[in-house]
Backbone as ProteinMPNN parsed JSONL, in Angstrom:
{"seq_chain_A": "MKFTKMHGLGNDFIIVYGEKELPENASELAIQLCDRYFGIGADGLVYIVPSDKADFKMRIMNPDGSEAEQCGNAIRCVAKYVYDRGMIDRTDISIETIGAGAQSLQLNLKDGKVDMVRVDMGAPILKGLEVPTTIDQDRIVDYPIESEGQTFNFTAVSMGNPHCIIYVD", "coords_chain_A": {"N_chain_A": [[162.855, -31.654, 121.14], [162.798, -28.421, 119.979], [164.574, -26.581, 117.575], [166.719, -24.139, 116.008], [168.904, -23.795, 113.323], [171.685, -21.803, 112.888], [174.128, -19.507, 111.527], [177.064, -17.486, 111.892], [179.24, -15.95, 109.904], [180.082, -18.491, 109.071], [180.519, -19.828, 111.426], [178.767, -22.056, 113.104], [175.631, -22.718, 114.807], [173.385, -24.395, 117.038], [170.386, -23.259, 117.946], [168.394, -22.847, 120.764], [165.324, -22.099, 122.212], [163.131, -21.367, 124.918], [163.594, -22.695, 127.23], [163.875, -22.346, 130.783], [166.266, -22.28, 132.061], [169.561, -23.708, 131.723], [169.299, -27.119, 130.77], [169.742, -30.004, 132.906], [171.268, -31.931, 131.635], [172.784, -30.549, 129.745], [175.487, -30.495, 128.892], [175.917, -33.127, 127.928], [173.984, -33.171, 125.913], [175.03, -31.218, 124.184], [177.406, -32.453, 123.317], [176.341, -34.656, 121.92], [174.506, -33.472, 120.035], [176.049, -31.571, 118.628], [177.834, -33.081, 117.215], [179.23, -33.727, 114.125], [178.916, -35.933, 112.511], [177.117, -37.818, 113.602], [175.18, -36.329, 114.806], [173.369, -33.223, 114.789], [175.258, -31.393, 114.074], [177.419, -28.821, 114.729], [179.106, -25.807, 115.834], [178.456, -25.086, 118.345], [176.004, -25.285, 120.99], [173.39, -23.279, 121.698], [171.589, -21.753, 124.209], [168.798, -19.721, 124.705], [167.827, -17.895, 127.331], [165.893, -16.552, 130.141], [166.77, -13.307, 131.509], [167.827, -11.255, 134.224], [169.302, -9.046, 133.969], [169.502, -8.123, 131.407], [167.922, -7.928, 128.126], [167.775, -10.532, 127.162], [169.375, -13.687, 127.891], [172.199, -15.597, 126.994], [173.423, -18.894, 126.853], [176.162, -20.825, 126.126], [177.097, -23.902, 124.934], [179.925, -25.749, 124.238], [181.082, -28.018, 121.606], [182.452, -30.045, 122.952], [181.176, -30.247, 125.324], [181.801, -28.453, 127.311], [181.248, -25.201, 128.822], [181.062, -22.172, 127.076], [182.266, -18.861, 127.567], [181.65, -16.606, 126.071], [180.756, -15.554, 122.769], [181.191, -13.928, 119.832], [180.01, -14.364, 117.261], [177.904, -16.082, 117.936], [176.324, -14.454, 119.642], [175.443, -12.551, 117.859], [173.851, -14.123, 116.209], [171.868, -14.86, 118.053], [170.721, -12.352, 118.538], [169.567, -11.765, 116.016], [167.773, -13.919, 115.896], [165.952, -13.411, 118.075], [164.822, -10.942, 117.353], [163.796, -11.299, 114.698], [161.827, -13.167, 115.184], [159.951, -11.779, 116.547], [160.225, -11.47, 119.28], [161.239, -9.313, 120.486], [160.976, -5.818, 119.874], [162.669, -3.734, 119.431], [165.582, -2.081, 118.064], [167.897, -1.616, 119.375], [169.334, -3.588, 121.611], [169.971, -5.755, 124.476], [172.054, -8.427, 125.514], [172.821, -10.902, 127.783], [175.825, -12.523, 128.787], [177.791, -15.19, 130.22], [180.47, -14.624, 130.436], [180.997, -11.954, 129.752], [179.049, -10.346, 130.805], [176.195, -8.14, 130.486], [175.683, -7.236, 127.182], [175.589, -4.682, 124.715], [173.777, -4.408, 121.711], [173.347, -3.42, 118.315], [170.915, -3.47, 115.887], [170.597, -3.72, 112.421], [168.177, -3.287, 109.955], [166.584, -4.835, 107.12], [164.001, -4.848, 104.945], [162.334, -5.404, 107.121], [163.583, -7.429, 108.536], [166.413, -8.642, 110.405], [169.433, -7.61, 109.14], [172.047, -7.027, 109.647], [174.201, -7.117, 112.479], [175.576, -5.271, 115.079], [177.94, -5.462, 117.622], [179.396, -4.452, 120.627], [182.207, -5.751, 121.702], [183.869, -5.088, 123.702], [187.034, -4.107, 125.205], [189.974, -5.77, 124.094], [191.563, -8.342, 125.992], [194.856, -8.748, 126.739], [196.768, -9.411, 128.55], [198.709, -11.943, 129.907], [198.014, -13.695, 132.237], [195.394, -12.981, 132.575], [194.035, -13.776, 130.323], [192.92, -16.593, 130.15], [196.398, -17.603, 130.381], [199.319, -19.637, 130.903], [201.46, -18.066, 130.854], [203.133, -15.475, 132.275], [203.038, -12.504, 131.453], [202.883, -9.031, 130.501], [201.729, -8.47, 127.948], [200.848, -10.801, 125.505], [201.94, -11.05, 122.629], [202.765, -11.975, 119.412], [204.301, -14.115, 120.342], [206.743, -16.643, 120.726], [206.307, -20.16, 120.247], [206.98, -23.609, 120.592], [206.256, -26.465, 118.635], [206.138, -29.74, 117.717], [208.744, -29.615, 116.611], [208.704, -27.236, 115.225], [208.629, -23.662, 115.187], [206.191, -21.423, 116.163], [204.622, -18.255, 116.099], [202.462, -16.652, 118.308], [199.506, -14.891, 119.347], [197.906, -14.204, 122.319], [194.641, -13.65, 123.295], [191.715, -12.393, 124.864], [188.277, -12.066, 124.432], [186.221, -12.228, 126.127], [186.212, -14.88, 126.064], [188.984, -17.153, 125.878], [191.412, -16.89, 123.231], [193.741, -18.168, 120.868], [195.849, -16.909, 118.597], [197.313, -17.565, 115.566], [199.105, -16.497, 112.904], [199.199, -17.52, 109.576], [200.648, -18.425, 106.384]], "CA_chain_A": [[163.469, -30.354, 121.284], [162.743, -27.588, 118.785], [165.797, -25.803, 117.456], [166.993, -23.45, 114.755], [170.328, -23.815, 112.988], [172.099, -20.501, 112.372], [175.574, -19.318, 111.515], [177.648, -16.171, 111.716], [180.528, -16.109, 109.224], [180.43, -19.902, 109.006], [180.544, -20.363, 112.793], [177.361, -22.465, 113.155], [175.067, -22.973, 116.128], [172.042, -24.909, 117.262], [169.761, -22.284, 118.842], [167.233, -23.399, 121.468], [164.613, -21.123, 123.036], [161.972, -21.906, 125.621], [164.02, -23.225, 128.524], [164.059, -21.33, 131.828], [167.702, -22.317, 132.352], [170.168, -24.87, 131.067], [168.873, -28.42, 131.295], [170.795, -30.692, 133.658], [172.111, -32.7, 130.719], [173.21, -29.661, 128.66], [176.8, -30.924, 128.383], [175.735, -34.338, 127.127], [173.25, -32.789, 124.702], [175.95, -30.519, 123.28], [178.297, -33.455, 122.719], [175.567, -35.451, 120.958], [173.903, -32.686, 118.96], [177.058, -30.862, 117.838], [178.613, -34.053, 116.444], [178.979, -33.499, 112.697], [178.651, -37.197, 111.822], [175.974, -38.54, 114.156], [174.245, -35.374, 115.392], [172.981, -32.153, 113.872], [176.515, -30.789, 113.652], [177.504, -27.391, 115.003], [180.209, -25.332, 116.669], [177.956, -24.867, 119.692], [174.582, -25.372, 121.323], [173.115, -22.006, 122.36], [170.288, -21.627, 124.859], [168.324, -18.374, 125.012], [167.103, -18.028, 128.595], [165.573, -15.254, 130.732], [167.832, -12.566, 132.193], [167.388, -10.138, 135.063], [170.25, -7.958, 133.717], [169.447, -7.734, 129.995], [166.697, -8.384, 127.462], [167.883, -11.993, 127.088], [170.657, -14.257, 128.295], [172.553, -16.77, 126.201], [174.378, -19.845, 127.429], [176.754, -21.527, 124.99], [177.791, -25.152, 125.214], [180.847, -26.156, 123.178], [180.893, -29.411, 121.165], [183.035, -30.992, 123.913], [180.349, -30.239, 126.522], [182.164, -27.356, 128.216], [180.476, -23.981, 128.574], [181.827, -21.014, 126.608], [181.914, -17.627, 128.266], [181.185, -15.594, 125.139], [181.061, -15.795, 121.355], [180.657, -12.826, 119.037], [179.112, -14.847, 116.216], [176.69, -16.621, 118.567], [175.477, -13.377, 120.162], [174.799, -11.935, 116.699], [172.775, -15.044, 115.807], [170.79, -14.739, 119.04], [170.053, -11.07, 118.293], [168.707, -11.948, 114.834], [166.722, -14.869, 116.27], [164.906, -12.815, 118.925], [164.121, -9.88, 116.631], [163.046, -11.828, 113.55], [160.684, -13.944, 115.679], [159.041, -10.88, 117.249], [160.391, -11.571, 120.728], [161.582, -7.948, 120.879], [160.691, -4.958, 118.723], [163.644, -2.64, 119.399], [166.816, -2.398, 117.34], [168.977, -1.541, 120.365], [168.981, -4.608, 122.598], [171.078, -6.24, 125.301], [172.084, -9.87, 125.742], [173.768, -11.248, 128.844], [176.652, -13.722, 128.651], [178.433, -15.462, 131.508], [181.833, -14.115, 130.456], [181.116, -10.519, 129.517], [177.903, -9.627, 131.35], [175.22, -7.656, 129.507], [176.305, -6.559, 126.055], [174.684, -3.906, 123.874], [173.822, -4.738, 120.286], [172.54, -2.592, 117.43], [170.436, -4.273, 114.771], [170.231, -3.036, 111.186], [167.094, -4.037, 109.319], [166.296, -4.745, 105.69], [162.691, -5.456, 104.711], [161.752, -5.836, 108.389], [164.368, -8.512, 109.148], [167.78, -8.253, 110.759], [170.378, -7.77, 108.041], [173.382, -6.918, 110.204], [174.215, -6.873, 113.922], [176.828, -4.728, 115.608], [178.071, -5.692, 119.059], [180.639, -3.98, 121.235], [182.769, -6.871, 122.454], [184.739, -4.562, 124.745], [188.47, -4.046, 124.911], [190.624, -7.08, 124.174], [192.468, -8.607, 127.11], [196.089, -9.315, 126.205], [197.655, -9.786, 129.661], [198.785, -13.399, 129.962], [197.266, -14.383, 133.284], [193.98, -12.616, 132.5], [193.407, -14.351, 129.124], [194.168, -16.857, 130.871], [197.431, -18.521, 129.914], [200.315, -19.901, 131.951], [202.564, -17.129, 130.607], [202.94, -14.278, 133.097], [203.58, -11.325, 130.787], [201.894, -7.974, 130.311], [201.045, -8.719, 126.679], [201.356, -11.953, 124.769], [201.772, -10.701, 121.228], [203.847, -12.52, 118.594], [205.084, -14.902, 121.303], [207.147, -17.907, 120.102], [205.972, -21.428, 120.899], [207.482, -24.767, 119.846], [205.353, -27.596, 118.494], [206.605, -30.74, 116.759], [209.965, -29.167, 115.954], [208.513, -25.967, 114.527], [208.335, -22.503, 116.02], [205.07, -20.597, 115.724], [204.392, -17.076, 116.925], [201.032, -16.51, 118.543], [198.992, -13.829, 120.201], [196.834, -14.657, 123.208], [193.684, -12.566, 123.507], [190.385, -12.778, 125.32], [187.161, -11.156, 124.183], [185.183, -12.882, 126.915], [186.731, -16.247, 126.138], [190.37, -17.116, 125.387], [191.752, -17.235, 121.854], [195.152, -18.242, 120.495], [195.872, -16.52, 117.19], [198.554, -17.831, 114.848], [198.991, -16.096, 111.505], [199.863, -18.454, 108.663], [200.613, -18.027, 104.967]], "C_chain_A": [[163.366, -29.621, 119.948], [163.995, -26.725, 118.764], [165.821, -25.1, 116.111], [168.495, -23.511, 114.536], [170.662, -22.478, 112.348], [173.619, -20.464, 112.301], [175.907, -17.846, 111.388], [179.034, -16.378, 111.14], [181.013, -17.553, 109.213], [180.551, -20.587, 110.352], [179.09, -20.743, 113.106], [176.919, -22.945, 114.535], [173.687, -23.606, 116.034], [171.437, -23.981, 118.308], [168.502, -22.902, 119.429], [166.638, -22.298, 122.335], [163.458, -21.827, 123.729], [162.314, -22.522, 126.958], [164.133, -22.065, 129.512], [165.529, -21.199, 132.199], [168.267, -23.52, 131.619], [169.585, -26.152, 131.623], [170.052, -29.095, 131.996], [171.759, -31.43, 132.745], [172.62, -31.857, 129.545], [174.551, -30.078, 128.063], [176.672, -32.136, 127.473], [174.998, -34.032, 125.827], [174.167, -32.108, 123.694], [176.869, -31.507, 122.575], [177.562, -34.241, 121.636], [175.109, -34.62, 119.762], [174.927, -31.998, 118.071], [177.913, -31.791, 116.987], [178.243, -33.948, 114.967], [178.675, -34.775, 111.923], [177.37, -37.869, 112.305], [174.951, -37.631, 114.834], [173.8, -34.38, 114.335], [174.234, -31.536, 113.258], [176.509, -29.297, 113.87], [178.754, -27.092, 115.82], [179.76, -25.059, 118.098], [176.453, -25.009, 119.779], [174.269, -24.156, 122.182], [171.698, -22.002, 122.909], [169.995, -20.151, 125.079], [167.422, -18.514, 126.223], [166.8, -16.641, 129.156], [166.781, -14.63, 131.437], [167.212, -11.503, 133.075], [168.309, -8.929, 134.879], [170.163, -7.405, 132.298], [168.125, -8.207, 129.405], [166.635, -9.907, 127.397], [169.239, -12.403, 127.631], [170.941, -15.433, 127.376], [173.585, -17.592, 126.955], [174.862, -20.71, 126.281], [177.489, -22.766, 125.47], [178.648, -25.506, 124.0], [180.589, -27.602, 122.769], [181.485, -30.452, 122.112], [182.266, -31.031, 125.231], [180.701, -29.158, 127.52], [181.328, -26.123, 127.876], [181.404, -22.848, 128.165], [181.353, -19.775, 127.354], [181.254, -16.614, 127.343], [181.518, -16.042, 123.727], [180.39, -14.699, 120.538], [179.694, -13.279, 117.957], [177.818, -15.4, 116.803], [175.773, -15.501, 119.046], [174.778, -12.648, 119.013], [173.658, -12.808, 116.182], [171.585, -14.935, 116.754], [170.018, -13.44, 118.819], [169.107, -11.17, 117.098], [167.525, -12.849, 115.167], [165.601, -14.157, 117.032], [164.153, -11.702, 118.202], [163.242, -10.451, 115.524], [161.836, -12.648, 113.969], [159.722, -13.101, 116.517], [159.132, -10.951, 118.764], [160.801, -10.231, 121.33], [161.371, -7.075, 119.649], [161.616, -3.75, 118.639], [164.88, -3.07, 118.607], [168.06, -2.165, 118.192], [168.6, -2.49, 121.483], [170.205, -4.97, 123.433], [170.92, -7.738, 125.525], [173.176, -10.148, 126.76], [174.526, -12.524, 128.486], [177.335, -13.971, 129.986], [179.833, -14.872, 131.583], [181.955, -12.613, 130.373], [179.956, -9.715, 130.087], [176.937, -9.223, 130.252], [175.941, -6.868, 128.422], [175.248, -5.869, 125.212], [174.892, -4.265, 122.414], [172.924, -3.781, 119.52], [172.208, -3.43, 116.198], [170.113, -3.373, 113.587], [169.23, -3.918, 110.46], [167.061, -3.819, 107.816], [165.009, -5.518, 105.469], [162.12, -6.069, 105.989], [162.476, -6.966, 109.094], [165.776, -8.002, 109.451], [168.716, -8.617, 109.618], [171.822, -7.763, 108.549], [173.261, -6.605, 111.692], [175.584, -6.345, 114.304], [176.83, -4.934, 117.114], [179.412, -5.155, 119.516], [181.154, -5.09, 122.131], [183.686, -6.395, 123.576], [186.189, -4.566, 124.303], [189.076, -5.441, 124.999], [191.529, -7.17, 125.396], [193.68, -9.325, 126.537], [197.041, -9.782, 127.299], [197.561, -11.293, 129.902], [197.901, -14.073, 130.983], [195.774, -14.075, 133.25], [193.278, -13.244, 131.298], [192.571, -15.586, 129.47], [195.111, -17.753, 130.069], [198.349, -18.799, 131.101], [201.509, -18.974, 131.815], [202.272, -15.825, 131.337], [203.67, -13.091, 132.466], [202.468, -10.304, 130.629], [201.064, -8.199, 129.053], [201.673, -9.93, 126.018], [201.022, -11.721, 123.302], [203.0, -11.195, 120.476], [204.834, -13.319, 119.448], [205.455, -16.248, 120.675], [206.75, -19.124, 120.939], [206.448, -22.561, 119.986], [206.41, -25.854, 119.809], [205.873, -28.496, 117.384], [207.782, -30.237, 115.928], [209.851, -27.875, 115.176], [208.231, -24.869, 115.536], [207.206, -21.714, 115.371], [204.999, -19.387, 116.642], [202.893, -16.892, 117.077], [200.746, -15.292, 119.405], [197.853, -14.417, 121.013], [195.933, -13.462, 123.494], [192.383, -13.15, 124.028], [189.404, -11.67, 124.983], [185.951, -11.674, 124.956], [185.464, -14.364, 127.015], [188.098, -16.262, 125.457], [190.514, -17.573, 123.939], [193.27, -17.287, 121.719], [195.201, -17.99, 118.995], [197.261, -16.776, 116.621], [198.319, -17.448, 113.394], [199.798, -17.064, 110.648], [199.761, -17.92, 107.241], [199.606, -18.858, 104.221]], "O_chain_A": [[163.793, -30.136, 118.914], [164.424, -26.204, 119.793], [165.053, -25.42, 115.204], [169.27, -23.301, 115.469], [170.013, -22.061, 111.388], [174.308, -21.271, 112.925], [175.13, -17.061, 110.845], [179.912, -16.922, 111.811], [182.211, -17.812, 109.332], [180.674, -21.81, 110.412], [178.264, -19.862, 113.347], [177.702, -23.49, 115.312], [172.934, -23.381, 115.086], [171.924, -23.922, 119.437], [167.65, -23.414, 118.703], [167.349, -21.644, 123.098], [162.879, -22.77, 123.19], [161.419, -22.839, 127.742], [164.448, -20.94, 129.125], [165.98, -20.128, 132.604], [167.531, -24.262, 130.969], [169.393, -26.264, 132.834], [171.212, -28.793, 131.714], [172.945, -31.54, 133.054], [172.862, -32.393, 128.464], [174.728, -30.018, 126.846], [177.245, -32.171, 126.384], [175.34, -34.563, 124.77], [174.095, -32.382, 122.496], [177.082, -31.406, 121.367], [178.105, -34.465, 120.554], [175.302, -35.017, 118.613], [174.695, -31.854, 116.87], [178.648, -31.322, 116.118], [177.073, -34.069, 114.606], [178.218, -34.702, 110.783], [176.621, -38.427, 111.503], [173.959, -38.116, 115.378], [173.847, -34.661, 113.138], [174.262, -31.2, 112.074], [175.703, -28.579, 113.279], [179.37, -27.98, 116.409], [180.594, -24.824, 118.972], [175.73, -24.874, 118.792], [174.817, -24.011, 123.274], [170.732, -22.219, 122.178], [170.844, -19.414, 125.581], [166.38, -19.167, 126.161], [167.381, -15.655, 128.704], [167.685, -15.329, 131.896], [166.191, -10.913, 132.722], [168.132, -7.907, 135.542], [170.696, -6.331, 132.019], [167.308, -8.813, 130.098], [165.568, -10.499, 127.557], [170.133, -11.575, 127.808], [170.031, -16.181, 127.019], [174.488, -17.06, 127.6], [174.053, -21.268, 125.539], [178.388, -22.687, 126.306], [178.153, -25.555, 122.874], [179.94, -28.341, 123.51], [181.075, -31.613, 122.088], [182.646, -31.754, 126.152], [179.968, -28.959, 128.489], [180.773, -26.018, 126.783], [182.411, -22.592, 128.825], [180.184, -19.663, 127.723], [180.394, -15.847, 127.776], [182.451, -16.817, 123.515], [179.167, -14.561, 120.554], [178.659, -12.645, 117.753], [176.747, -15.207, 116.227], [174.557, -15.592, 118.872], [173.652, -12.178, 119.172], [172.62, -12.295, 115.765], [170.435, -14.92, 116.317], [168.79, -13.43, 118.904], [167.969, -10.706, 117.167], [166.397, -12.569, 114.762], [164.43, -14.287, 116.673], [162.952, -11.538, 118.421], [162.063, -10.112, 115.433], [160.905, -12.81, 113.181], [158.792, -13.632, 117.125], [158.207, -10.532, 119.459], [160.719, -10.039, 122.543], [161.56, -7.526, 118.519], [161.367, -2.836, 117.853], [165.182, -4.258, 118.494], [169.168, -2.489, 117.763], [167.652, -2.233, 122.225], [171.324, -4.55, 123.137], [169.813, -8.247, 125.703], [174.309, -9.688, 126.619], [173.953, -13.476, 127.956], [177.446, -13.056, 130.802], [180.342, -14.639, 132.68], [182.925, -12.046, 130.876], [179.889, -8.505, 129.868], [176.862, -9.876, 129.211], [176.709, -5.951, 128.709], [174.152, -6.394, 125.016], [176.02, -4.407, 121.942], [171.87, -3.378, 120.01], [173.085, -4.013, 115.559], [169.424, -2.365, 113.745], [169.405, -5.132, 110.359], [167.454, -2.768, 107.31], [164.935, -6.709, 105.772], [161.496, -7.129, 105.946], [162.029, -7.42, 110.147], [166.259, -7.055, 108.829], [168.786, -9.769, 109.188], [172.702, -8.4, 107.97], [172.335, -5.914, 112.115], [176.614, -6.892, 113.91], [175.855, -4.624, 117.798], [180.436, -5.376, 118.87], [180.597, -5.339, 123.2], [184.223, -7.212, 124.323], [186.524, -4.97, 123.189], [188.724, -6.213, 125.891], [192.175, -6.196, 125.781], [193.55, -10.384, 125.923], [198.017, -10.476, 127.014], [196.473, -11.84, 130.078], [197.107, -14.945, 130.628], [194.973, -14.813, 133.823], [192.048, -13.25, 131.248], [191.426, -15.572, 129.021], [194.694, -18.537, 129.217], [198.157, -18.243, 132.182], [202.469, -19.083, 132.578], [201.282, -15.152, 131.05], [204.767, -12.723, 132.885], [201.284, -10.64, 130.621], [199.836, -8.126, 129.093], [202.897, -10.062, 125.981], [199.975, -12.136, 122.805], [204.132, -10.881, 120.843], [206.049, -13.204, 119.287], [204.582, -16.933, 120.143], [206.845, -19.115, 122.166], [206.332, -22.477, 118.763], [205.746, -26.128, 120.809], [206.028, -28.06, 116.243], [207.818, -30.408, 114.71], [210.811, -27.459, 114.528], [207.668, -25.115, 116.602], [207.26, -21.381, 114.187], [205.289, -19.491, 117.834], [202.145, -16.966, 116.102], [201.618, -14.752, 120.085], [196.948, -15.05, 120.469], [196.406, -12.395, 123.886], [192.002, -14.265, 123.673], [189.668, -10.491, 125.219], [184.812, -11.573, 124.499], [185.006, -15.029, 127.945], [188.343, -15.465, 124.551], [189.844, -18.5, 123.485], [193.989, -16.537, 122.379], [194.655, -18.768, 118.213], [198.258, -16.268, 117.133], [197.443, -18.003, 112.731], [200.944, -17.382, 110.966], [198.913, -17.084, 106.93], [199.426, -18.677, 103.017]]}, "name": "protein", "num_of_chains": 1, "seq": "MKFTKMHGLGNDFIIVYGEKELPENASELAIQLCDRYFGIGADGLVYIVPSDKADFKMRIMNPDGSEAEQCGNAIRCVAKYVYDRGMIDRTDISIETIGAGAQSLQLNLKDGKVDMVRVDMGAPILKGLEVPTTIDQDRIVDYPIESEGQTFNFTAVSMGNPHCIIYVD"}
């Protein structure tokens, strides 16, 4: 398997191109390859596959073998990958994800290579059941949660995949 290792803001990925779709053993491969001690080590295994809705489609496998719906850093890496390798020659491109559909990206170039990528991730989802969480509230912002005798306040948000944000000092 040929791959490229890339990162966006330290969020690192194994990028694979050339498959028509996810291989049957994609989950197992992600678990093995993303392992930081016995594999390549990464936050995800990203496949660039054909799309009938966008210029490209990306499928992201998490290190635990589950499939992620979306990742802002991964989509920026995919955009740089496809442009810098001459797979597309436009600076306005679209990449399909399973969680957010086709997303528009704008590429900024420096010396003919992608220097920066802008992606509209859409409006954040804050409604509890839509993130999803088990908390049925309109917005889960600064919500208290107990863990090991401590109270933490968190915000639940989805940008195509769920996040739990806890601000710490």
